[in-house]
């Protein structure tokens, strides 16, 4: 059994979610530091290319990678600045226990191998493909955006696969098994960890060569009590 205080924690930080307010970041850092030896806030910056790079221009699509990169860099800098200001509020002994990382820090061969295998499973396993599609449907159903190129549906499935690969890579192979996020676990990750596709050959051990160890927590702020 994993002992939380002996392990590191990861807080997943989405750049396109409104959940990452200053109040939530402050609460999340305090909560995880009280339970783990250190905490890392992982910025999902590279993921935004899937839904920021493609735009409709009349009857055809246009891919503007440079403009997307600039928008992502701006959002990343703003969010990193917010997080850094909260880290700087901590006593010195606690500041040393918190760090910010980004997608590139874990985009290594291990990550690429997991992602490649998920791509194969997405094509080969109908049940897994449908699971990924459900995640996209849930995202679109809750999105405030109403106009997007139809290609975004497929691009969003790639987004889900890459997000899944990264979370498995960092929690299972980087000795950071405790993962926190302000919302629910995505359906794809939950289904893989529940061994729903193990009979078809897709499981955490088949992707990593190790028994699964990730512990997911949906970290919600408690509403303020009435005076």
Tab-separated table of C-alpha atoms in Angstrom:
chain	number	residue	atom	x	y	z
A	1	UNK	CA	0.000	0.000	0.000
A	2	UNK	CA	1.303	3.452	-0.930
A	3	UNK	CA	1.993	5.834	1.934
A	4	UNK	CA	1.146	9.341	0.721
A	5	UNK	CA	3.681	11.171	2.883
A	6	UNK	CA	6.506	9.113	1.372
A	7	UNK	CA	5.600	9.958	-2.218
A	8	UNK	CA	5.495	12.954	-4.524
A	9	UNK	CA	2.289	14.441	-5.867
A	10	UNK	CA	1.360	15.860	-9.254
A	11	UNK	CA	-1.237	18.555	-9.845
A	12	UNK	CA	-2.399	18.546	-13.457
A	13	UNK	CA	-2.894	22.093	-14.734
A	14	UNK	CA	-5.004	22.619	-17.843
A	15	UNK	CA	-4.377	25.878	-19.705
A	16	UNK	CA	-7.871	25.935	-21.207
A	17	UNK	CA	-9.862	25.397	-18.019
A	18	UNK	CA	-11.389	28.083	-15.832
A	19	UNK	CA	-10.999	25.928	-12.731
A	20	UNK	CA	-7.450	27.088	-12.034
A	21	UNK	CA	-8.221	30.218	-10.092
A	22	UNK	CA	-5.786	31.748	-7.625
A	23	UNK	CA	-7.924	30.489	-4.762
A	24	UNK	CA	-7.907	26.911	-6.068
A	25	UNK	CA	-4.147	26.926	-6.769
A	26	UNK	CA	-3.469	28.206	-3.237
A	27	UNK	CA	-5.738	25.555	-1.762
A	28	UNK	CA	-4.256	22.747	-3.913
A	29	UNK	CA	-0.653	23.570	-3.043
A	30	UNK	CA	-1.453	23.745	0.670
A	31	UNK	CA	-3.468	20.526	0.574
A	32	UNK	CA	-0.845	18.475	-1.252
A	33	UNK	CA	2.104	19.810	0.755
A	34	UNK	CA	0.338	18.706	3.940
A	35	UNK	CA	0.135	15.144	2.625
A	36	UNK	CA	3.183	14.558	0.413
A	37	UNK	CA	6.932	15.088	0.535
A	38	UNK	CA	6.772	17.413	-2.478
A	39	UNK	CA	4.434	18.530	-5.229
A	40	UNK	CA	4.818	19.323	-8.909
A	41	UNK	CA	2.368	21.381	-10.955
A	42	UNK	CA	2.383	20.036	-14.522
A	43	UNK	CA	1.280	22.548	-17.173
A	44	UNK	CA	-0.495	20.926	-20.119
A	45	UNK	CA	0.800	23.566	-22.521
A	46	UNK	CA	1.573	21.515	-25.650
A	47	UNK	CA	-1.901	19.969	-25.629
A	48	UNK	CA	-3.497	23.267	-26.638
A	49	UNK	CA	-2.134	22.976	-30.173
A	50	UNK	CA	-4.883	20.454	-30.903
A	51	UNK	CA	-7.644	23.006	-30.437
A	52	UNK	CA	-5.882	26.311	-31.147
A	53	UNK	CA	-4.036	25.710	-34.431
A	54	UNK	CA	-6.883	25.020	-36.881
A	55	UNK	CA	-9.336	27.663	-38.086
A	56	UNK	CA	-11.922	27.893	-40.817
A	57	UNK	CA	-11.244	30.350	-43.635
A	58	UNK	CA	-14.217	30.321	-45.947
A	59	UNK	CA	-14.613	26.844	-47.419
A	60	UNK	CA	-11.272	25.515	-46.213
A	61	UNK	CA	-9.240	25.158	-43.060
A	62	UNK	CA	-6.093	27.074	-42.221
A	63	UNK	CA	-3.393	25.837	-39.855
A	64	UNK	CA	-1.579	28.671	-38.083
A	65	UNK	CA	0.989	27.002	-35.851
A	66	UNK	CA	2.853	30.227	-35.105
A	67	UNK	CA	-0.218	32.123	-33.900
A	68	UNK	CA	-1.274	29.113	-31.826
A	69	UNK	CA	2.192	28.867	-30.269
A	70	UNK	CA	2.085	32.551	-29.341
A	71	UNK	CA	-1.345	32.219	-27.715
A	72	UNK	CA	-0.214	29.146	-25.797
A	73	UNK	CA	3.000	30.843	-24.647
A	74	UNK	CA	1.013	33.823	-23.362
A	75	UNK	CA	-1.451	31.643	-21.474
A	76	UNK	CA	1.377	29.499	-20.084
A	77	UNK	CA	3.284	32.568	-18.877
A	78	UNK	CA	0.190	34.023	-17.202
A	79	UNK	CA	-0.650	30.789	-15.390
A	80	UNK	CA	2.973	30.109	-14.414
A	81	UNK	CA	3.199	33.622	-12.993
A	82	UNK	CA	0.077	33.042	-10.908
A	83	UNK	CA	1.456	29.751	-9.575
A	84	UNK	CA	4.896	31.246	-8.861
A	85	UNK	CA	3.315	34.084	-6.878
A	86	UNK	CA	1.531	31.511	-4.723
A	87	UNK	CA	4.731	29.511	-4.233
A	88	UNK	CA	6.535	32.695	-3.168
A	89	UNK	CA	3.983	33.184	-0.399
A	90	UNK	CA	5.137	29.964	1.254
A	91	UNK	CA	7.832	29.740	3.935
A	92	UNK	CA	11.257	28.988	2.461
A	93	UNK	CA	11.270	25.380	3.652
A	94	UNK	CA	8.010	24.742	1.785
A	95	UNK	CA	8.954	26.646	-1.376
A	96	UNK	CA	11.715	24.115	-1.949
A	97	UNK	CA	9.087	21.359	-2.037
A	98	UNK	CA	7.106	22.832	-4.946
A	99	UNK	CA	8.051	23.077	-8.605
A	100	UNK	CA	6.420	23.868	-11.937
A	101	UNK	CA	6.981	21.611	-14.945
A	102	UNK	CA	5.679	21.546	-18.496
A	103	UNK	CA	4.909	18.970	-21.178
A	104	UNK	CA	8.403	18.950	-22.664
A	105	UNK	CA	9.940	17.860	-19.342
A	106	UNK	CA	8.395	14.402	-19.746
A	107	UNK	CA	8.129	14.118	-23.545
A	108	UNK	CA	10.773	11.413	-23.692
A	109	UNK	CA	11.035	7.961	-25.271
A	110	UNK	CA	8.896	6.402	-22.522
A	111	UNK	CA	6.112	8.903	-23.210
A	112	UNK	CA	6.345	8.393	-26.969
A	113	UNK	CA	6.152	4.617	-26.551
A	114	UNK	CA	2.990	4.867	-24.440
A	115	UNK	CA	1.406	7.321	-26.879
A	116	UNK	CA	2.272	5.150	-29.886
A	117	UNK	CA	0.733	2.106	-28.227
A	118	UNK	CA	-2.420	4.060	-27.389
A	119	UNK	CA	-2.695	5.120	-31.037
A	120	UNK	CA	-2.498	1.459	-32.052
A	121	UNK	CA	-5.168	0.528	-29.503
A	122	UNK	CA	-7.387	3.384	-30.652
A	123	UNK	CA	-7.347	2.039	-34.217
A	124	UNK	CA	-7.524	-1.653	-33.325
A	125	UNK	CA	-9.950	-1.785	-30.364
A	126	UNK	CA	-13.488	-0.595	-31.031
A	127	UNK	CA	-14.382	-0.396	-27.342
A	128	UNK	CA	-11.378	1.784	-26.576
A	129	UNK	CA	-12.102	4.017	-29.572
A	130	UNK	CA	-15.664	4.523	-28.350
A	131	UNK	CA	-14.368	5.373	-24.888
A	132	UNK	CA	-12.124	8.125	-26.284
A	133	UNK	CA	-15.046	9.452	-28.338
A	134	UNK	CA	-17.190	9.651	-25.182
A	135	UNK	CA	-14.588	11.850	-23.526
A	136	UNK	CA	-14.694	14.207	-26.500
A	137	UNK	CA	-18.494	14.255	-26.485
A	138	UNK	CA	-18.509	15.164	-22.785
A	139	UNK	CA	-16.016	17.980	-23.397
A	140	UNK	CA	-17.997	19.427	-26.317
A	141	UNK	CA	-21.261	19.164	-24.409
A	142	UNK	CA	-19.836	21.335	-21.618
A	143	UNK	CA	-17.941	23.760	-23.865
A	144	UNK	CA	-19.142	27.335	-24.182
A	145	UNK	CA	-17.797	27.464	-27.737
A	146	UNK	CA	-20.414	26.863	-30.424
A	147	UNK	CA	-18.423	27.155	-33.636
A	148	UNK	CA	-15.416	25.007	-34.495
A	149	UNK	CA	-14.079	23.193	-37.545
A	150	UNK	CA	-15.486	19.663	-37.705
A	151	UNK	CA	-11.896	18.424	-37.721
A	152	UNK	CA	-11.682	19.494	-34.093
A	153	UNK	CA	-13.660	16.360	-33.182
A	154	UNK	CA	-10.859	14.097	-34.400
A	155	UNK	CA	-8.153	16.440	-33.108
A	156	UNK	CA	-9.779	16.323	-29.680
A	157	UNK	CA	-9.516	12.524	-29.713
A	158	UNK	CA	-5.781	12.896	-30.296
A	159	UNK	CA	-5.767	15.368	-27.387
A	160	UNK	CA	-7.357	12.736	-25.134
A	161	UNK	CA	-4.849	10.084	-26.205
A	162	UNK	CA	-1.872	12.366	-25.562
A	163	UNK	CA	-3.222	13.514	-22.204
A	164	UNK	CA	-3.751	9.876	-21.227
A	165	UNK	CA	-0.231	8.911	-22.310
A	166	UNK	CA	1.382	11.737	-20.355
A	167	UNK	CA	-0.505	11.074	-17.147
A	168	UNK	CA	0.371	7.373	-17.275
A	169	UNK	CA	3.998	8.207	-18.060
A	170	UNK	CA	4.463	10.653	-15.186
A	171	UNK	CA	2.458	8.867	-12.481
A	172	UNK	CA	3.643	5.344	-13.242
A	173	UNK	CA	7.243	5.896	-14.366
A	174	UNK	CA	8.398	9.047	-12.529
A	175	UNK	CA	7.645	7.910	-8.970
A	176	UNK	CA	4.885	10.507	-8.622
A	177	UNK	CA	1.828	8.276	-8.183
A	178	UNK	CA	-0.550	10.747	-6.512
A	179	UNK	CA	-2.379	12.814	-9.123
A	180	UNK	CA	-4.690	15.734	-8.308
A	181	UNK	CA	-7.083	17.670	-10.526
A	182	UNK	CA	-10.023	20.006	-9.818
A	183	UNK	CA	-12.433	17.900	-11.895
A	184	UNK	CA	-13.241	14.252	-12.478
A	185	UNK	CA	-10.854	11.798	-14.076
A	186	UNK	CA	-11.402	11.541	-17.826
A	187	UNK	CA	-13.370	8.478	-18.920
A	188	UNK	CA	-10.459	7.065	-20.912
A	189	UNK	CA	-8.056	7.011	-17.968
A	190	UNK	CA	-10.706	5.732	-15.575
A	191	UNK	CA	-11.575	2.900	-17.939
A	192	UNK	CA	-7.953	1.855	-18.476
A	193	UNK	CA	-7.306	1.844	-14.729
A	194	UNK	CA	-10.470	-0.205	-14.178
A	195	UNK	CA	-8.989	-2.820	-16.571
A	196	UNK	CA	-11.955	-2.534	-18.944
A	197	UNK	CA	-9.738	-3.315	-21.951
A	198	UNK	CA	-7.313	-5.717	-20.285
A	199	UNK	CA	-8.965	-8.678	-22.007
A	200	UNK	CA	-8.082	-7.075	-25.353
A	201	UNK	CA	-4.473	-6.426	-24.350
A	202	UNK	CA	-4.683	-2.796	-23.184
A	203	UNK	CA	-3.796	-2.165	-19.545
A	204	UNK	CA	-1.401	-0.089	-17.493
A	205	UNK	CA	1.063	-3.008	-17.136
A	206	UNK	CA	0.983	-3.636	-20.883
A	207	UNK	CA	1.794	0.034	-21.500
A	208	UNK	CA	4.476	0.432	-18.836
A	209	UNK	CA	5.737	-3.024	-17.934
A	210	UNK	CA	4.870	-2.365	-14.274
A	211	UNK	CA	1.888	-2.898	-11.961
A	212	UNK	CA	-0.334	0.170	-11.802
A	213	UNK	CA	0.199	2.530	-8.864
A	214	UNK	CA	-1.556	5.808	-9.738
A	215	UNK	CA	-3.917	7.287	-7.146
A	216	UNK	CA	-6.302	9.902	-8.569
A	217	UNK	CA	-8.012	12.550	-6.440
A	218	UNK	CA	-10.577	15.045	-7.653
A	219	UNK	CA	-9.579	17.973	-5.470
A	220	UNK	CA	-12.553	20.214	-4.783
A	221	UNK	CA	-12.495	23.311	-2.604
A	222	UNK	CA	-14.955	23.141	0.262
A	223	UNK	CA	-17.563	25.928	0.152
A	224	UNK	CA	-17.056	28.614	2.748
A	225	UNK	CA	-19.153	28.042	5.852
A	226	UNK	CA	-21.901	30.469	6.726
A	227	UNK	CA	-20.992	33.009	9.444
